[in-house]
């Protein structure tokens, strides 16, 4: 069928990244990780010594930070002012600071604009794109023909994330995910919420390949 935009939203640790990359690879689509963009912004602010709880300061600094993402699902890359930060954006320090940064309206304005540009670049070149985040189906790409809201049981999410982190404590990981979800879903500026026309996919009792296969099937129906 025609290449389409696929929005994949959901809470932290629901398996969005592995799923989105798998779906993009299976369909030969581009891939955009918007969470990586909020993380890159956070990394840059910390690097500049900015207090991330100072929203006015964050808004002011954000304007001068340039974030560029690659769209290859096999090898996602992200740069800040030309420096590859794919590794550093995954540290605990960035993870702990990202939710307050992404709650700042000006930050969202800047990044949503960059995200729409990236989507437009792919689609105008005739390519499909899988975009993952928290507000893709609701704000960034409300016209996406397929919107998935990916969920999983909190304990399952924590166990998976702890394993990814090389055997971190599952209880502490579950608390950290819950804290991030709490901030992400209660903020004023485009909170994490399910789009009315999103398909809910619960990955708790499915393998990664099963989730990917299911979404690829939905994409074939929608395109
Ligand atoms: O997806 P990931 O866990 O890497 O996202 C990191 C953080 O970025 C989220 O906890 C959320 O605060 C923010 N985010 C967002 N909107 C998006 C994607 C991520 O606010 N579309």
PDB file of C-alpha atoms in Angstrom, residues 2-173:
ATOM      1  CA  UNK A   2       0.866   3.679   0.219  1.00  0.00           C
ATOM      2  CA  UNK A   3       3.552   4.501   2.795  1.00  0.00           C
ATOM      3  CA  UNK A   4       1.959   6.071   5.871  1.00  0.00           C
ATOM      4  CA  UNK A   5       2.805   7.799   9.151  1.00  0.00           C
ATOM      5  CA  UNK A   6       2.469   5.472  12.138  1.00  0.00           C
ATOM      6  CA  UNK A   7       2.226   7.089  15.573  1.00  0.00           C
ATOM      7  CA  UNK A   8       3.273   4.949  18.524  1.00  0.00           C
ATOM      8  CA  UNK A   9       2.630   6.471  21.949  1.00  0.00           C
ATOM      9  CA  UNK A  10       2.501   5.076  25.442  1.00  0.00           C
ATOM     10  CA  UNK A  11       4.004   5.252  28.913  1.00  0.00           C
ATOM     11  CA  UNK A  12       7.701   4.814  29.711  1.00  0.00           C
ATOM     12  CA  UNK A  13       9.062   1.317  29.354  1.00  0.00           C
ATOM     13  CA  UNK A  14       6.117  -0.129  27.424  1.00  0.00           C
ATOM     14  CA  UNK A  15       8.492  -1.339  24.706  1.00  0.00           C
ATOM     15  CA  UNK A  16       7.862   1.550  22.282  1.00  0.00           C
ATOM     16  CA  UNK A  17      11.428   1.812  20.996  1.00  0.00           C
ATOM     17  CA  UNK A  18      12.066  -1.857  20.206  1.00  0.00           C
ATOM     18  CA  UNK A  19       8.579  -2.154  18.776  1.00  0.00           C
ATOM     19  CA  UNK A  20       8.798   1.002  16.674  1.00  0.00           C
ATOM     20  CA  UNK A  21      12.189   0.078  15.270  1.00  0.00           C
ATOM     21  CA  UNK A  22      10.976  -3.430  14.476  1.00  0.00           C
ATOM     22  CA  UNK A  23       7.858  -2.139  12.718  1.00  0.00           C
ATOM     23  CA  UNK A  24       9.871   0.414  10.710  1.00  0.00           C
ATOM     24  CA  UNK A  25      12.396  -2.240   9.704  1.00  0.00           C
ATOM     25  CA  UNK A  26       9.687  -4.721   8.675  1.00  0.00           C
ATOM     26  CA  UNK A  27       7.931  -2.106   6.520  1.00  0.00           C
ATOM     27  CA  UNK A  28      11.085  -0.429   5.173  1.00  0.00           C
ATOM     28  CA  UNK A  29      10.004   2.822   6.847  1.00  0.00           C
ATOM     29  CA  UNK A  30      11.953   5.654   8.446  1.00  0.00           C
ATOM     30  CA  UNK A  31      11.914   5.925  12.243  1.00  0.00           C
ATOM     31  CA  UNK A  32      11.846   8.932  14.555  1.00  0.00           C
ATOM     32  CA  UNK A  33      12.434   8.636  18.303  1.00  0.00           C
ATOM     33  CA  UNK A  34      11.009  11.837  19.780  1.00  0.00           C
ATOM     34  CA  UNK A  35      11.931  10.787  23.328  1.00  0.00           C
ATOM     35  CA  UNK A  36      15.571  10.876  22.220  1.00  0.00           C
ATOM     36  CA  UNK A  37      15.044  14.503  21.176  1.00  0.00           C
ATOM     37  CA  UNK A  38      13.724  15.490  24.639  1.00  0.00           C
ATOM     38  CA  UNK A  39      16.633  13.569  26.161  1.00  0.00           C
ATOM     39  CA  UNK A  40      19.127  15.359  23.879  1.00  0.00           C
ATOM     40  CA  UNK A  41      17.678  18.729  24.882  1.00  0.00           C
ATOM     41  CA  UNK A  42      18.010  17.713  28.544  1.00  0.00           C
ATOM     42  CA  UNK A  43      21.592  16.539  28.035  1.00  0.00           C
ATOM     43  CA  UNK A  44      22.517  19.873  26.431  1.00  0.00           C
ATOM     44  CA  UNK A  45      20.939  21.876  29.263  1.00  0.00           C
ATOM     45  CA  UNK A  46      22.759  19.836  31.912  1.00  0.00           C
ATOM     46  CA  UNK A  47      25.972  20.247  29.922  1.00  0.00           C
ATOM     47  CA  UNK A  48      25.470  24.022  30.079  1.00  0.00           C
ATOM     48  CA  UNK A  49      24.920  23.846  33.825  1.00  0.00           C
ATOM     49  CA  UNK A  50      21.264  24.931  33.628  1.00  0.00           C
ATOM     50  CA  UNK A  51      18.949  24.188  36.557  1.00  0.00           C
ATOM     51  CA  UNK A  52      16.316  22.079  34.764  1.00  0.00           C
ATOM     52  CA  UNK A  53      13.640  23.009  37.307  1.00  0.00           C
ATOM     53  CA  UNK A  54      13.971  26.665  36.269  1.00  0.00           C
ATOM     54  CA  UNK A  55      11.378  26.673  33.470  1.00  0.00           C
ATOM     55  CA  UNK A  56      12.047  30.241  32.366  1.00  0.00           C
ATOM     56  CA  UNK A  57      15.767  29.573  32.025  1.00  0.00           C
ATOM     57  CA  UNK A  58      15.128  26.268  30.228  1.00  0.00           C
ATOM     58  CA  UNK A  59      12.807  28.033  27.759  1.00  0.00           C
ATOM     59  CA  UNK A  60      15.407  30.724  27.104  1.00  0.00           C
ATOM     60  CA  UNK A  61      18.335  28.331  26.558  1.00  0.00           C
ATOM     61  CA  UNK A  62      16.376  25.809  24.489  1.00  0.00           C
ATOM     62  CA  UNK A  63      16.118  28.205  21.556  1.00  0.00           C
ATOM     63  CA  UNK A  64      19.867  28.031  20.932  1.00  0.00           C
ATOM     64  CA  UNK A  65      20.185  24.230  21.070  1.00  0.00           C
ATOM     65  CA  UNK A  66      20.089  22.443  17.724  1.00  0.00           C
ATOM     66  CA  UNK A  67      18.991  18.799  17.720  1.00  0.00           C
ATOM     67  CA  UNK A  68      19.152  16.581  14.644  1.00  0.00           C
ATOM     68  CA  UNK A  69      17.906  12.959  14.529  1.00  0.00           C
ATOM     69  CA  UNK A  70      18.698  10.282  11.999  1.00  0.00           C
ATOM     70  CA  UNK A  71      15.757   8.251  10.680  1.00  0.00           C
ATOM     71  CA  UNK A  72      17.396   4.847  10.157  1.00  0.00           C
ATOM     72  CA  UNK A  73      15.625   2.279  12.396  1.00  0.00           C
ATOM     73  CA  UNK A  74      18.711   0.013  12.352  1.00  0.00           C
ATOM     74  CA  UNK A  75      20.999   2.723  13.594  1.00  0.00           C
ATOM     75  CA  UNK A  76      19.186   5.587  15.344  1.00  0.00           C
ATOM     76  CA  UNK A  77      21.492   8.563  15.842  1.00  0.00           C
ATOM     77  CA  UNK A  78      20.974  11.913  17.498  1.00  0.00           C
ATOM     78  CA  UNK A  79      23.237  14.947  17.594  1.00  0.00           C
ATOM     79  CA  UNK A  80      23.302  18.150  19.615  1.00  0.00           C
ATOM     80  CA  UNK A  81      25.069  21.010  17.858  1.00  0.00           C
ATOM     81  CA  UNK A  82      26.826  18.374  15.751  1.00  0.00           C
ATOM     82  CA  UNK A  83      27.951  16.091  18.620  1.00  0.00           C
ATOM     83  CA  UNK A  84      26.614  12.512  18.642  1.00  0.00           C
ATOM     84  CA  UNK A  85      24.872  12.035  22.003  1.00  0.00           C
ATOM     85  CA  UNK A  86      23.193   8.652  21.366  1.00  0.00           C
ATOM     86  CA  UNK A  87      25.021   7.150  24.377  1.00  0.00           C
ATOM     87  CA  UNK A  88      24.985  10.020  26.920  1.00  0.00           C
ATOM     88  CA  UNK A  89      21.216  10.612  26.597  1.00  0.00           C
ATOM     89  CA  UNK A  90      20.561   7.217  28.243  1.00  0.00           C
ATOM     90  CA  UNK A  91      22.289   7.967  31.565  1.00  0.00           C
ATOM     91  CA  UNK A  92      20.330   8.075  34.863  1.00  0.00           C
ATOM     92  CA  UNK A  93      21.167  11.768  35.177  1.00  0.00           C
ATOM     93  CA  UNK A  94      19.393  12.592  31.907  1.00  0.00           C
ATOM     94  CA  UNK A  95      16.524  10.189  32.617  1.00  0.00           C
ATOM     95  CA  UNK A  96      15.901  11.866  35.977  1.00  0.00           C
ATOM     96  CA  UNK A  97      15.886  15.368  34.462  1.00  0.00           C
ATOM     97  CA  UNK A  98      13.990  14.785  31.207  1.00  0.00           C
ATOM     98  CA  UNK A  99      10.387  15.019  32.470  1.00  0.00           C
ATOM     99  CA  UNK A 100      10.641  18.563  33.905  1.00  0.00           C
ATOM    100  CA  UNK A 101      12.403  19.716  30.720  1.00  0.00           C
ATOM    101  CA  UNK A 102       9.765  18.201  28.453  1.00  0.00           C
ATOM    102  CA  UNK A 103       7.006  19.868  30.486  1.00  0.00           C
ATOM    103  CA  UNK A 104       8.238  23.310  29.365  1.00  0.00           C
ATOM    104  CA  UNK A 105       5.908  24.593  26.617  1.00  0.00           C
ATOM    105  CA  UNK A 106       8.678  26.358  24.681  1.00  0.00           C
ATOM    106  CA  UNK A 107      10.732  23.146  24.543  1.00  0.00           C
ATOM    107  CA  UNK A 108       7.731  21.283  23.141  1.00  0.00           C
ATOM    108  CA  UNK A 109       7.064  24.012  20.602  1.00  0.00           C
ATOM    109  CA  UNK A 110      10.639  23.790  19.295  1.00  0.00           C
ATOM    110  CA  UNK A 111      10.810  20.011  19.216  1.00  0.00           C
ATOM    111  CA  UNK A 112       7.323  19.460  17.790  1.00  0.00           C
ATOM    112  CA  UNK A 113       8.268  21.792  14.931  1.00  0.00           C
ATOM    113  CA  UNK A 114      11.458  19.775  14.281  1.00  0.00           C
ATOM    114  CA  UNK A 115       9.470  16.519  14.463  1.00  0.00           C
ATOM    115  CA  UNK A 116       6.883  17.720  11.942  1.00  0.00           C
ATOM    116  CA  UNK A 117       9.710  18.790   9.661  1.00  0.00           C
ATOM    117  CA  UNK A 118      11.312  15.337   9.845  1.00  0.00           C
ATOM    118  CA  UNK A 119       7.957  13.657   9.150  1.00  0.00           C
ATOM    119  CA  UNK A 120       7.344  15.982   6.193  1.00  0.00           C
ATOM    120  CA  UNK A 121      10.790  15.220   4.838  1.00  0.00           C
ATOM    121  CA  UNK A 122      10.097  11.474   4.817  1.00  0.00           C
ATOM    122  CA  UNK A 123       6.554  11.641   3.495  1.00  0.00           C
ATOM    123  CA  UNK A 124       7.335  14.153   0.759  1.00  0.00           C
ATOM    124  CA  UNK A 125      10.080  11.777  -0.401  1.00  0.00           C
ATOM    125  CA  UNK A 126       7.426   9.051  -0.589  1.00  0.00           C
ATOM    126  CA  UNK A 127       8.641   7.183   2.496  1.00  0.00           C
ATOM    127  CA  UNK A 128       6.599   5.966   5.425  1.00  0.00           C
ATOM    128  CA  UNK A 129       7.726   6.761   8.968  1.00  0.00           C
ATOM    129  CA  UNK A 130       7.158   5.312  12.409  1.00  0.00           C
ATOM    130  CA  UNK A 131       7.184   8.051  15.053  1.00  0.00           C
ATOM    131  CA  UNK A 132       7.311   7.138  18.738  1.00  0.00           C
ATOM    132  CA  UNK A 133       6.678   9.339  21.750  1.00  0.00           C
ATOM    133  CA  UNK A 134       3.952  10.529  24.101  1.00  0.00           C
ATOM    134  CA  UNK A 135       1.979  13.038  22.040  1.00  0.00           C
ATOM    135  CA  UNK A 136       2.456  11.868  18.446  1.00  0.00           C
ATOM    136  CA  UNK A 137      -1.139  10.798  17.795  1.00  0.00           C
ATOM    137  CA  UNK A 138      -2.599  13.716  19.749  1.00  0.00           C
ATOM    138  CA  UNK A 139      -0.364  16.669  18.818  1.00  0.00           C
ATOM    139  CA  UNK A 140       2.564  15.995  16.472  1.00  0.00           C
ATOM    140  CA  UNK A 141       0.767  13.973  13.788  1.00  0.00           C
ATOM    141  CA  UNK A 142      -2.974  14.011  14.568  1.00  0.00           C
ATOM    142  CA  UNK A 143      -3.732  12.944  10.981  1.00  0.00           C
ATOM    143  CA  UNK A 144      -1.608   9.780  11.129  1.00  0.00           C
ATOM    144  CA  UNK A 145      -3.618   6.941   9.501  1.00  0.00           C
ATOM    145  CA  UNK A 146      -2.466   4.535  12.206  1.00  0.00           C
ATOM    146  CA  UNK A 147      -2.091   5.413  15.875  1.00  0.00           C
ATOM    147  CA  UNK A 148      -1.024   2.824  18.388  1.00  0.00           C
ATOM    148  CA  UNK A 149      -1.137   3.292  22.142  1.00  0.00           C
ATOM    149  CA  UNK A 150       1.249   0.693  23.499  1.00  0.00           C
ATOM    150  CA  UNK A 151       0.790  -0.355  27.103  1.00  0.00           C
ATOM    151  CA  UNK A 152       2.127  -3.063  29.378  1.00  0.00           C
ATOM    152  CA  UNK A 153       1.635  -4.011  32.980  1.00  0.00           C
ATOM    153  CA  UNK A 154       3.894  -1.848  35.259  1.00  0.00           C
ATOM    154  CA  UNK A 155       5.708  -4.853  36.727  1.00  0.00           C
ATOM    155  CA  UNK A 156       6.381  -6.265  33.262  1.00  0.00           C
ATOM    156  CA  UNK A 157       7.654  -2.860  32.094  1.00  0.00           C
ATOM    157  CA  UNK A 158       9.966  -2.565  35.098  1.00  0.00           C
ATOM    158  CA  UNK A 159      11.318  -6.086  34.697  1.00  0.00           C
ATOM    159  CA  UNK A 160      12.098  -5.456  31.031  1.00  0.00           C
ATOM    160  CA  UNK A 161      13.723  -2.079  31.669  1.00  0.00           C
ATOM    161  CA  UNK A 162      15.770  -3.444  34.603  1.00  0.00           C
ATOM    162  CA  UNK A 163      17.040  -6.259  32.382  1.00  0.00           C
ATOM    163  CA  UNK A 164      17.925  -3.744  29.643  1.00  0.00           C
ATOM    164  CA  UNK A 165      19.920  -1.816  32.217  1.00  0.00           C
ATOM    165  CA  UNK A 166      21.925  -4.953  32.935  1.00  0.00           C
ATOM    166  CA  UNK A 167      20.154  -6.265  36.021  1.00  0.00           C
ATOM    167  CA  UNK A 168      19.118  -3.069  37.827  1.00  0.00           C
ATOM    168  CA  UNK A 169      16.777  -3.375  40.817  1.00  0.00           C
ATOM    169  CA  UNK A 170      13.242  -4.012  39.479  1.00  0.00           C
ATOM    170  CA  UNK A 171      11.457  -2.232  42.339  1.00  0.00           C
ATOM    171  CA  UNK A 172      13.571   0.920  41.993  1.00  0.00           C
ATOM    172  CA  UNK A 173      13.104   0.795  38.218  1.00  0.00           C
TER     173      UNK A 173
END
